[in-house]
XYZ file of C-alpha atoms in Angstrom:
728
model
C -16.427 75.647 -70.771
C -16.133 79.466 -70.413
C -13.065 80.669 -68.559
C -15.077 82.377 -65.840
C -16.971 81.562 -62.724
C -19.075 78.564 -63.556
C -20.387 75.512 -61.763
C -18.865 72.287 -63.023
C -20.795 69.149 -63.678
C -20.363 66.568 -60.917
C -20.746 63.039 -62.255
C -20.809 59.931 -60.012
C -18.007 57.729 -61.321
C -18.202 54.753 -58.931
C -19.578 53.561 -55.598
C -22.202 56.342 -55.421
C -25.965 56.651 -55.446
C -28.165 59.745 -55.266
C -30.884 59.625 -52.612
C -34.357 61.153 -53.216
C -33.527 64.032 -50.847
C -30.533 65.005 -52.999
C -27.888 63.589 -50.674
C -25.268 61.114 -51.831
C -24.760 57.625 -50.425
C -21.582 55.575 -50.761
C -22.331 52.112 -52.142
C -18.740 50.840 -52.004
C -15.317 51.537 -50.478
C -14.119 54.063 -53.067
C -16.768 56.708 -53.891
C -15.455 59.038 -56.625
C -16.930 61.845 -58.726
C -15.675 63.052 -62.095
C -15.562 66.775 -62.840
C -16.446 67.617 -66.334
C -16.921 67.709 -69.143
C -13.333 66.594 -69.838
C -13.064 68.691 -72.999
C -13.668 71.845 -70.990
C -10.993 70.961 -68.452
C -8.266 70.887 -71.111
C -8.252 74.695 -71.136
C -6.972 74.752 -67.555
C -4.033 72.407 -68.076
C -0.833 73.922 -66.669
C -2.591 76.889 -65.044
C -3.672 77.905 -61.563
C -7.241 77.181 -60.647
C -9.465 78.072 -57.731
C -11.545 75.134 -56.503
C -14.538 75.607 -54.209
C -17.327 73.384 -52.910
C -19.663 72.949 -49.938
C -19.190 69.524 -48.297
C -21.257 68.066 -45.469
C -20.201 64.850 -43.677
C -17.400 64.223 -46.170
C -13.753 65.249 -46.673
C -13.276 65.907 -50.396
C -9.940 65.210 -52.072
C -9.170 66.578 -55.539
C -7.356 64.014 -57.705
C -5.545 65.368 -60.776
C -4.602 62.965 -63.570
C -1.944 64.142 -66.014
C -0.192 62.700 -69.046
C 3.008 60.841 -68.213
C 2.199 60.468 -64.491
C 1.353 56.979 -63.259
C -0.289 58.186 -60.033
C -2.819 61.031 -59.691
C -1.777 64.084 -57.700
C -4.118 64.414 -54.730
C -5.013 67.495 -52.677
C -7.099 67.624 -49.500
C -9.504 70.519 -50.002
C -9.293 72.906 -47.052
C -12.424 73.049 -44.863
C -13.738 76.504 -43.965
C -17.027 77.622 -42.384
C -18.361 78.731 -45.772
C -16.973 75.721 -47.683
C -13.645 74.720 -49.182
C -11.588 77.278 -51.072
C -8.217 76.293 -52.555
C -5.843 77.547 -55.240
C -3.967 74.743 -57.027
C -1.601 74.764 -59.987
C -2.496 72.026 -62.442
C 0.328 70.200 -64.205
C 0.749 70.429 -67.955
C -1.117 67.629 -69.650
C -3.964 67.525 -67.144
C -6.511 65.130 -68.569
C -9.000 64.542 -65.745
C -10.143 65.961 -62.422
C -11.905 63.823 -59.874
C -13.238 64.353 -56.376
C -12.748 61.460 -53.971
C -15.299 61.328 -51.149
C -12.932 60.517 -48.290
C -14.316 59.699 -44.827
C -17.838 60.019 -46.189
C -20.713 59.439 -43.804
C -23.568 57.090 -44.601
C -25.249 60.079 -46.232
C -23.380 63.207 -47.332
C -23.687 66.292 -49.533
C -21.277 67.890 -51.953
C -22.691 71.055 -53.499
C -21.629 74.263 -55.244
C -18.562 72.792 -56.916
C -16.871 75.583 -58.839
C -13.604 75.960 -60.707
C -12.108 79.084 -62.235
C -8.702 80.232 -63.481
C -6.807 82.694 -61.261
C -3.916 85.037 -61.898
C -0.873 85.750 -59.769
C -2.501 88.524 -57.743
C -5.468 86.394 -56.703
C -3.202 83.422 -56.044
C -0.962 85.628 -53.888
C -3.963 86.892 -51.947
C -5.101 83.334 -51.224
C -1.585 82.292 -50.209
C -1.322 85.228 -47.790
C -4.738 84.405 -46.336
C -3.773 80.771 -45.818
C -0.579 81.757 -43.993
C -2.323 84.379 -41.839
C -5.095 81.995 -40.834
C -2.506 79.626 -39.380
C -0.913 82.318 -37.214
C -2.196 82.896 -33.657
C -4.280 86.107 -33.306
C -1.524 88.044 -31.538
C 0.832 87.371 -34.457
C -1.613 88.872 -36.997
C -1.299 92.386 -35.628
C 0.183 94.797 -38.202
C 3.240 95.744 -36.121
C 4.036 92.102 -35.372
C 3.706 91.221 -39.047
C 5.940 94.138 -40.071
C 8.647 93.177 -37.561
C 8.503 89.575 -38.711
C 8.668 90.585 -42.381
C 11.607 92.889 -41.699
C 13.457 90.120 -39.860
C 12.916 87.742 -42.777
C 14.089 90.286 -45.345
C 17.291 90.901 -43.375
C 18.233 87.248 -42.964
C 16.610 85.213 -45.745
C 17.044 85.606 -49.538
C 13.885 86.709 -51.418
C 13.687 83.449 -53.366
C 13.754 81.429 -50.158
C 11.038 83.656 -48.612
C 8.850 83.109 -51.665
C 9.446 79.340 -51.480
C 8.556 79.171 -47.780
C 5.375 81.204 -48.195
C 4.322 79.100 -51.182
C 4.854 75.891 -49.255
C 3.096 77.205 -46.146
C 0.039 78.095 -48.211
C -0.107 74.892 -50.248
C -3.168 72.698 -50.099
C -2.082 69.584 -48.272
C -1.777 66.381 -50.274
C -2.903 63.040 -48.821
C -0.203 60.405 -48.321
C 1.204 58.738 -51.423
C 0.589 55.027 -51.870
C 3.173 52.347 -51.176
C 2.792 51.192 -54.793
C 3.809 54.696 -55.895
C 6.873 54.510 -53.643
C 7.869 51.141 -55.140
C 7.569 52.540 -58.662
C 9.209 55.917 -58.032
C 11.957 54.983 -55.549
C 12.726 51.287 -55.286
C 12.285 50.271 -58.919
C 14.124 53.297 -60.249
C 17.018 53.363 -57.761
C 18.071 49.726 -57.455
C 21.023 48.620 -59.615
C 20.199 46.720 -62.779
C 20.996 42.977 -62.828
C 23.738 43.714 -65.352
C 25.533 45.813 -62.704
C 25.625 43.034 -60.103
C 28.850 41.316 -61.306
C 30.780 44.563 -60.918
C 29.299 45.132 -57.458
C 30.291 41.621 -56.406
C 33.779 42.070 -57.813
C 34.235 45.274 -55.810
C 33.626 43.538 -52.467
C 36.876 43.247 -50.469
C 35.689 39.822 -49.271
C 32.604 37.654 -49.620
C 31.748 36.188 -46.225
C 29.483 33.184 -45.946
C 26.035 34.053 -44.543
C 24.496 31.155 -42.616
C 20.716 31.315 -42.844
C 19.104 29.282 -40.050
C 15.475 28.284 -40.119
C 13.064 26.216 -38.049
C 10.192 24.721 -39.986
C 7.614 24.676 -37.209
C 4.057 24.714 -38.556
C 4.898 26.680 -41.702
C 2.822 26.244 -44.841
C 4.920 24.121 -47.251
C 4.103 26.557 -50.070
C 5.443 29.475 -48.049
C 8.594 27.523 -47.184
C 9.103 26.802 -50.877
C 8.839 30.559 -51.603
C 11.361 31.349 -48.866
C 13.882 28.835 -50.223
C 13.284 30.035 -53.794
C 13.992 33.617 -52.708
C 17.285 32.450 -51.204
C 18.274 30.663 -54.392
C 17.467 33.812 -56.366
C 19.903 35.959 -54.361
C 22.400 37.972 -56.379
C 24.895 37.338 -53.560
C 25.903 33.661 -53.903
C 27.825 33.038 -50.671
C 25.121 31.710 -48.368
C 24.089 28.435 -46.804
C 20.696 27.372 -45.485
C 20.906 25.303 -42.294
C 17.565 23.601 -41.830
C 16.891 20.874 -39.262
C 13.783 19.010 -40.432
C 12.373 15.496 -40.570
C 12.982 13.673 -43.863
C 10.862 15.081 -46.698
C 11.137 14.199 -50.353
C 10.580 17.757 -51.592
C 13.325 19.181 -49.373
C 15.654 16.290 -50.196
C 15.231 17.087 -53.864
C 16.040 20.778 -53.261
C 19.170 19.887 -51.293
C 20.254 17.598 -54.116
C 19.907 20.481 -56.585
C 21.751 23.090 -54.482
C 24.667 22.194 -52.224
C 24.139 25.386 -50.237
C 20.973 23.856 -48.728
C 22.050 21.734 -45.754
C 19.382 19.477 -44.264
C 20.194 18.429 -40.708
C 18.721 15.667 -38.577
C 15.671 17.044 -36.769
C 16.123 16.965 -32.982
C 13.144 15.942 -30.921
C 11.269 18.735 -29.211
C 10.388 22.289 -30.206
C 11.456 24.447 -33.172
C 13.889 26.064 -30.729
C 15.891 22.832 -30.686
C 15.929 22.903 -34.496
C 17.267 26.468 -34.447
C 19.981 25.480 -31.992
C 20.951 22.517 -34.166
C 21.163 24.840 -37.183
C 23.254 27.329 -35.187
C 25.651 24.600 -34.091
C 26.256 23.573 -37.685
C 26.528 27.118 -39.127
C 29.894 27.764 -40.794
C 29.566 31.430 -41.738
C 30.833 34.420 -39.708
C 27.340 35.949 -39.924
C 24.072 34.346 -38.964
C 20.609 35.211 -40.362
C 17.627 33.638 -38.560
C 14.834 33.584 -41.135
C 11.174 32.677 -40.716
C 9.936 30.030 -43.172
C 7.177 32.379 -44.354
C 9.625 35.195 -45.219
C 10.681 36.094 -48.738
C 13.887 37.974 -49.456
C 14.278 40.613 -52.152
C 16.774 39.363 -54.797
C 19.379 41.928 -53.735
C 18.840 41.484 -49.961
C 22.009 39.645 -48.935
C 24.140 41.682 -51.329
C 22.920 44.934 -49.749
C 23.635 43.586 -46.264
C 27.122 42.282 -47.104
C 28.070 45.557 -48.829
C 27.206 47.402 -45.611
C 29.274 44.954 -43.573
C 32.173 45.523 -45.964
C 31.908 49.264 -45.315
C 31.550 48.797 -41.524
C 33.230 45.498 -40.620
C 32.960 46.167 -36.869
C 29.159 45.812 -36.899
C 27.877 42.946 -34.768
C 24.266 43.233 -35.912
C 22.628 44.613 -39.043
C 18.918 44.842 -39.862
C 16.818 46.022 -42.807
C 13.401 47.521 -43.534
C 10.552 45.183 -44.425
C 6.930 44.950 -45.527
C 4.055 42.478 -45.430
C 2.588 40.163 -48.058
C -1.184 40.094 -48.446
C -3.218 36.941 -49.144
C -2.681 37.305 -52.882
C 1.019 38.125 -52.524
C 0.748 41.911 -52.905
C 3.217 44.033 -50.936
C 1.779 46.343 -48.282
C 2.322 47.843 -44.816
C 5.929 48.974 -45.301
C 8.032 49.433 -42.182
C 10.633 52.122 -42.825
C 12.591 51.690 -39.626
C 14.694 54.067 -37.562
C 18.413 53.601 -37.192
C 19.591 51.752 -34.091
C 17.194 52.624 -31.260
C 17.658 50.716 -27.985
C 14.479 52.000 -26.326
C 12.467 51.292 -29.476
C 13.678 47.676 -29.375
C 12.350 47.432 -25.815
C 8.933 48.449 -27.152
C 8.769 45.718 -29.806
C 10.820 43.603 -32.195
C 11.284 46.422 -34.676
C 14.584 45.098 -36.071
C 12.453 42.298 -37.405
C 12.515 39.729 -40.137
C 15.954 40.139 -41.734
C 18.912 40.710 -39.447
C 22.512 39.509 -39.631
C 24.299 38.720 -36.362
C 27.965 37.990 -35.804
C 27.928 34.218 -35.299
C 30.636 34.217 -32.618
C 28.641 36.721 -30.553
C 25.435 34.706 -30.935
C 27.272 31.690 -29.547
C 28.866 33.796 -26.794
C 25.439 34.880 -25.485
C 24.209 31.295 -25.455
C 22.425 30.976 -28.778
C 18.667 30.564 -28.659
C 17.660 30.577 -24.992
C 15.514 27.825 -23.520
C 12.129 29.238 -22.603
C 11.982 31.627 -25.569
C 10.278 29.152 -27.924
C 7.575 31.513 -29.228
C 9.869 34.559 -29.657
C 13.444 33.238 -30.035
C 14.661 35.877 -32.502
C 13.419 38.773 -30.339
C 14.963 37.232 -27.242
C 18.244 36.805 -29.120
C 18.246 40.438 -30.272
C 17.585 41.639 -26.719
C 20.425 39.570 -25.256
C 22.910 40.322 -28.010
C 22.391 44.098 -27.807
C 23.236 43.957 -24.099
C 26.751 43.004 -25.222
C 27.202 45.419 -28.135
C 25.996 48.746 -29.501
C 27.628 48.147 -32.878
C 24.288 47.830 -34.652
C 23.600 49.023 -38.204
C 20.528 49.601 -40.356
C 20.146 49.180 -44.127
C 17.330 51.555 -45.040
C 15.893 49.403 -47.822
C 12.908 47.028 -47.961
C 14.768 43.719 -48.184
C 12.322 41.257 -46.655
C 8.618 40.486 -47.109
C 6.705 38.657 -44.378
C 3.310 37.015 -44.231
C 0.858 38.319 -41.655
C 1.328 36.274 -38.498
C -0.061 36.405 -34.976
C 2.267 38.072 -32.501
C 3.668 35.903 -29.679
C 3.015 38.655 -27.151
C 3.280 36.649 -23.954
C 6.628 35.172 -25.004
C 7.927 38.579 -26.105
C 6.825 40.152 -22.809
C 8.639 37.349 -20.996
C 11.818 38.052 -22.960
C 11.561 41.740 -22.009
C 11.038 40.861 -18.359
C 14.202 38.758 -18.429
C 16.108 41.614 -20.060
C 15.005 43.998 -17.312
C 16.065 41.530 -14.608
C 19.486 41.263 -16.253
C 19.917 45.026 -16.706
C 18.724 46.725 -13.544
C 15.493 45.244 -12.202
C 11.941 44.687 -13.406
C 8.969 46.780 -12.379
C 6.432 45.676 -15.006
C 5.867 44.698 -18.627
C 2.572 45.554 -20.254
C 1.249 44.483 -23.666
C 0.056 47.742 -25.247
C -1.136 46.290 -28.567
C -0.170 43.267 -30.691
C 3.618 43.363 -31.005
C 3.947 46.482 -28.801
C 5.069 46.571 -25.178
C 5.676 48.931 -22.274
C 8.667 47.900 -20.186
C 9.131 49.643 -16.839
C 12.319 49.050 -14.837
C 12.344 49.366 -11.089
C 13.915 52.467 -9.544
C 16.904 51.466 -7.384
C 16.829 54.940 -5.786
C 14.256 57.708 -5.704
C 16.325 60.873 -6.187
C 15.053 64.370 -5.596
C 13.462 65.622 -8.821
C 13.527 69.395 -9.280
C 10.772 70.769 -11.519
C 11.806 74.111 -12.991
C 8.916 76.205 -14.325
C 9.677 79.444 -16.198
C 6.585 81.619 -15.904
C 5.232 85.041 -16.766
C 2.437 84.692 -14.211
C -0.260 85.043 -16.848
C -3.855 83.898 -17.109
C -5.359 81.794 -19.873
C -8.722 80.383 -20.900
C -8.891 76.654 -20.095
C -12.057 74.621 -20.074
C -14.091 77.740 -20.708
C -12.816 79.630 -17.661
C -9.923 81.968 -16.942
C -7.207 80.412 -14.783
C -3.856 81.472 -13.399
C -1.583 79.103 -15.354
C 1.134 78.799 -12.720
C -1.320 78.165 -9.899
C -3.167 75.526 -11.946
C 0.136 73.862 -12.868
C 1.311 73.742 -9.242
C -2.027 72.329 -8.090
C -1.890 69.644 -10.754
C 1.658 68.575 -9.870
C 1.003 68.393 -6.139
C -2.506 66.989 -6.413
C -1.922 64.316 -9.070
C 1.719 63.194 -9.045
C 2.498 59.990 -7.156
C 6.272 60.560 -6.899
C 6.993 61.877 -3.422
C 10.487 63.400 -3.731
C 9.728 66.569 -5.707
C 10.759 70.182 -5.357
C 9.368 72.963 -7.542
C 11.257 76.096 -8.561
C 9.263 78.757 -10.412
C 11.333 81.309 -12.331
C 9.356 84.557 -12.553
C 9.980 88.041 -13.886
C 9.570 89.739 -10.497
C 5.982 90.788 -11.120
C 3.865 87.892 -9.827
C 0.542 88.874 -8.276
C 0.164 88.443 -4.497
C -2.347 85.628 -5.044
C 0.144 83.763 -7.216
C 2.921 84.210 -4.663
C 0.594 82.879 -1.994
C -0.012 79.812 -4.177
C 3.754 79.201 -4.380
C 3.878 78.966 -0.602
C 0.692 76.892 -0.459
C 2.117 74.264 -2.815
C 5.594 74.217 -1.309
C 7.303 75.832 -4.289
C 10.270 78.179 -4.264
C 10.863 81.038 -6.670
C 13.825 82.539 -8.442
C 13.523 85.897 -10.162
C 14.849 86.770 -13.604
C 15.853 90.393 -13.167
C 17.072 91.236 -16.665
C 14.866 93.476 -18.844
C 15.175 91.218 -21.910
C 13.157 88.040 -22.416
C 15.310 84.915 -22.498
C 13.613 81.633 -21.612
C 16.889 79.675 -21.910
C 18.536 81.941 -19.342
C 15.490 81.638 -17.053
C 15.695 77.841 -17.152
C 19.422 77.927 -16.396
C 18.690 80.232 -13.464
C 16.092 77.785 -12.176
C 18.498 74.856 -12.544
C 21.119 76.688 -10.455
C 18.534 77.375 -7.764
C 17.326 73.747 -7.739
C 18.789 71.065 -5.486
C 17.749 67.839 -7.251
C 19.975 65.372 -9.042
C 17.281 65.132 -11.738
C 15.850 68.202 -13.470
C 12.487 68.531 -15.197
C 11.911 71.696 -17.229
C 8.186 72.332 -17.484
C 5.989 74.980 -19.098
C 3.445 76.602 -16.804
C 0.560 75.716 -19.165
C 0.838 71.997 -18.281
C -1.362 69.706 -16.199
C -0.691 66.112 -15.183
C -2.774 63.222 -16.574
C -0.876 60.093 -15.449
C 0.042 60.235 -11.750
C 3.232 58.202 -12.278
C 4.558 60.456 -15.021
C 7.790 61.132 -13.129
C 8.365 57.439 -12.361
C 7.825 56.537 -16.032
C 10.289 59.168 -17.267
C 12.792 58.443 -14.488
C 12.743 54.751 -15.382
C 14.075 55.719 -18.821
C 16.390 58.512 -17.673
C 18.281 56.033 -15.456
C 19.123 53.814 -18.466
C 22.829 54.028 -19.323
C 23.255 56.176 -22.416
C 20.007 58.170 -22.067
C 20.346 61.946 -21.931
C 16.860 63.481 -22.271
C 13.333 62.133 -21.828
C 10.102 63.797 -22.932
C 6.467 62.701 -22.379
C 3.380 62.489 -24.538
C 1.625 65.876 -24.513
C -2.017 66.356 -25.435
C -3.893 69.492 -26.423
C -6.902 70.504 -24.359
C -9.172 68.694 -26.839
C -7.242 65.441 -26.290
C -5.357 65.423 -29.605
C -1.593 64.929 -29.849
C 0.626 67.936 -29.258
C 3.924 66.100 -28.793
C 4.990 62.511 -29.451
C 8.607 63.224 -30.427
C 10.466 65.709 -32.627
C 11.719 64.949 -36.139
C 13.617 67.016 -38.681
C 12.813 67.961 -42.245
C 15.079 70.204 -44.301
C 17.152 70.659 -41.158
C 14.389 72.116 -38.962
C 12.447 70.467 -36.119
C 8.721 69.762 -35.899
C 6.405 67.649 -33.751
C 5.542 64.375 -35.445
C 1.788 63.596 -35.858
C 0.790 66.834 -34.172
C -3.008 67.152 -34.078
C -3.722 63.428 -34.478
C -6.132 61.781 -31.997
C -4.722 61.207 -28.537
C -5.029 57.430 -28.895
C -3.354 57.478 -32.301
C -1.112 54.395 -32.654
C 1.300 56.196 -34.970
C 3.614 54.418 -37.363
C 4.083 50.842 -36.119
C 3.293 52.023 -32.596
C 5.370 55.226 -32.654
C 2.784 57.170 -30.619
C 1.877 54.308 -28.268
C 5.301 53.160 -27.101
C 8.675 54.522 -26.009
C 10.870 55.497 -28.929
C 14.181 57.189 -29.663
C 14.307 60.544 -31.459
C 16.914 63.227 -31.944
C 14.945 65.603 -29.717
C 11.877 66.145 -27.565
C 10.102 69.376 -26.702
C 11.232 71.595 -23.861
C 7.621 72.028 -22.741
C 8.458 69.039 -20.535
C 11.894 67.455 -20.596
C 13.807 65.457 -17.962
C 17.605 65.383 -17.794
C 20.065 64.324 -15.103
C 21.864 67.253 -13.523
C 25.304 65.778 -14.159
C 24.608 65.626 -17.898
C 22.939 69.043 -17.932
C 25.911 70.693 -16.268
C 28.406 68.817 -18.456
C 27.083 70.721 -21.482
C 26.629 74.017 -19.569
C 22.851 73.831 -19.652
C 20.722 75.610 -22.222
C 22.450 77.753 -24.838
C 21.291 81.272 -23.962
C 21.952 82.386 -27.518
C 18.567 80.785 -28.289
C 16.501 83.191 -26.228
C 13.113 81.938 -27.437
C 13.309 79.085 -29.926
C 15.440 75.966 -30.428
C 17.025 75.995 -26.959
C 15.285 72.696 -26.103
C 16.205 71.087 -29.438
C 19.787 72.317 -29.165
C 20.006 70.829 -25.663
C 19.003 67.367 -26.915
C 21.387 67.586 -29.871
C 24.327 68.584 -27.673
C 23.533 65.667 -25.363
C 23.569 63.542 -28.521
C 27.070 64.800 -29.311
C 28.119 63.238 -26.001
C 26.716 59.901 -27.156
C 23.498 60.230 -25.140
C 20.106 59.238 -26.507
C 16.809 61.119 -26.374
C 13.655 59.146 -25.579
C 9.947 59.850 -26.039
C 8.133 58.308 -23.052
C 4.642 57.276 -24.162
C 3.515 56.211 -20.685
C 3.913 59.708 -19.222
C 0.986 61.829 -20.384
C 0.262 65.485 -19.658
C -2.013 68.186 -21.028
C -0.329 71.133 -22.727
C -2.721 74.021 -23.147
C -0.947 75.524 -26.139
C -3.337 76.538 -28.921
C -3.977 73.569 -31.229
C -3.937 75.798 -34.325
C -0.860 77.788 -33.408
C 1.855 77.936 -36.019
C 5.283 78.265 -34.356
C 6.740 81.703 -34.956
C 10.510 81.693 -35.068
C 12.990 84.540 -34.952
C 14.813 84.359 -38.321
C 18.117 85.145 -36.600
C 17.696 82.165 -34.254
C 16.755 79.970 -37.181
C 19.846 81.043 -39.121
C 22.024 80.395 -36.069
C 20.465 76.956 -35.614
C 21.024 76.039 -39.263
C 24.643 77.142 -39.098
C 25.273 75.060 -35.968
C 23.332 71.912 -36.866
C 22.535 72.009 -40.576
C 25.130 69.453 -41.689
C 24.180 66.916 -39.027
C 20.448 67.272 -39.657
C 20.584 66.745 -43.412
C 19.185 63.300 -42.592
C 17.114 62.375 -39.550
C 18.179 58.833 -38.518
C 14.769 58.217 -36.947
C 12.571 59.480 -39.803
C 12.622 57.992 -43.302
C 13.594 59.950 -46.401
C 10.257 59.345 -48.125
C 8.097 60.587 -45.245
C 6.451 63.982 -45.566
C 7.677 66.947 -43.534
C 4.781 69.410 -43.957
C 3.640 68.218 -41.489
C 5.736 65.233 -40.377
C 3.457 62.245 -39.756
C 5.288 59.093 -40.931
C 3.255 59.334 -44.153
C 4.694 58.818 -47.627
C 5.036 62.047 -49.616
C 5.617 61.944 -53.375
C 7.520 65.248 -53.185
C 10.175 63.494 -51.100
C 10.505 60.479 -53.401
C 13.298 62.002 -55.545
C 15.413 62.588 -52.435
C 14.719 59.040 -51.206
C 15.690 57.648 -54.620
C 18.944 59.660 -54.626
C 19.846 58.278 -51.206
C 19.238 54.717 -52.395
C 21.317 55.288 -55.525
C 24.135 56.668 -53.352
C 23.907 53.605 -51.092
C 24.632 51.352 -54.069
C 27.600 53.321 -55.400
């Protein structure tokens, strides 16, 4: 193939048929084209190429197969009005290029597929174009670009600038597969069987783990797998306490292995069997295990090693996945570290957890009335007594797909709320996901502080005064009655805007300094406010759920909660904010741009969840906590002041919560790329870099450009290093 501009041959590889009108039709679940001929592609191995095509009703993904790589590298081709246009560096040893027809309609077109080699100048031009296209229009002006470039050059080394620009311009890869994660991280990082004796010998003690199980209606084959996985454990100090009716197969197993203790089956429900097993347990740690669960061979060893390192832990849980009908592993759940509000949204701690046996007995064991969800009910009651809860970030347990006992779980949550402050409501959001609302013992004055420049914006196709629209939305939609509003202006509001302040019962405070400092403006507003609860709110916000304040206040009153932020939607209904996570030490909104009804990762967008931070576009904090940390750090005049606030609350042992039930519109541009002062970024890194090397609520293998709880092969080496370190 000549090394010039030339159309490649597009060959249907599978699940494709050409219609008489020239369109393509998918005939199966995995329509794929081959680009060829393969002999011509060899010339491009290891070089940069420019890939273009014109897709209609399809999202093309370029898959690159290379020698020595078990999984293809995949790139989502970037849609543009005139067609896709991407520059990609092929790895050495490239042997095949394919185009996967992702999200193809019933009939689609894929035309004008071209590939050509490009040099550094052309590649640089395309990278610059990609970065510029992501900037808002006002940031593309020459003077703005020059100031930004000068700021970068003064504060960031040239190599780091080049790396950031390269990454910003990269064609986005689709998520990696779970099978790729197993091969690249788990299989490569776990200790070899030959290393286990030394690991066991290094343990300061080897406590007995009492596994308790109720047979219920379990499939005998699944029970046999569960018991076999126990017997295959590299950690030998366990016992299985199982209260069952006489059965020859189980009797034979107990005869083979003295660690299997069969107990007389009490009459009644499986709950009685669990209680009988608990009563006979001899170990200091208890592990309730479902009879359809299967433990990884190193599961108990990993858990006991963590207990040896942190002997004060009262509860310890692991990550898990699901087993398909043919036994394949899928649907991994890479869990956050201990998250009290996340536990109140569902039984995320899940299938493998170790509890201190004495504490389980102290809280009353398995509670009568919790028959369908006894383990969840136990976790809820036990964590009311202790916050010494740990997390082993490894997939240690595999569960069969089972129906969720939602009514029983909702009942357990209702009981928890009654024990811990009063129940308002419990709602089943989706299978296994719940919205718990506690009653409000008092209805304190809530002060809404709105920093504003008094500007107009285009919303819904018409020009509106942002502050006036925000005030009207708060007063016209909110159901909470005890509200005051303090607008912090620059002293130049128009008469019509000032009249609106009076109309909507709002007060104003004026920032009289000539320099722009949003952190200082919010502190000024907080001093002028009278409420015991503060809400800092952008002026480009409108209310969707009338009880947004009640929902956030219900969480803010929880002991140990410092900051609460709502779900924010763009004007088009897509997600703008559902929590903030950190990658390479810097914050970003998780799943930004996803559909507004996006469930997220195991319900992360649908239900309340703990994070390190939420956005300052809308954040609630109690005044006493706000003043204890001296409010916003005014050294962050524009960026990071909201994130820094949440992190400093975290230093005081206070949690940050994303409140999924409070929903508002945020009329920020959907395509805006945050522009950050390099000096503020450097200051933020210096202050928080060490702490943010790992986000406790966002797994090591998840992608960060953008963060979306999706596996990213580029992050696999880091995830593997962390797992290796955990076993040292």
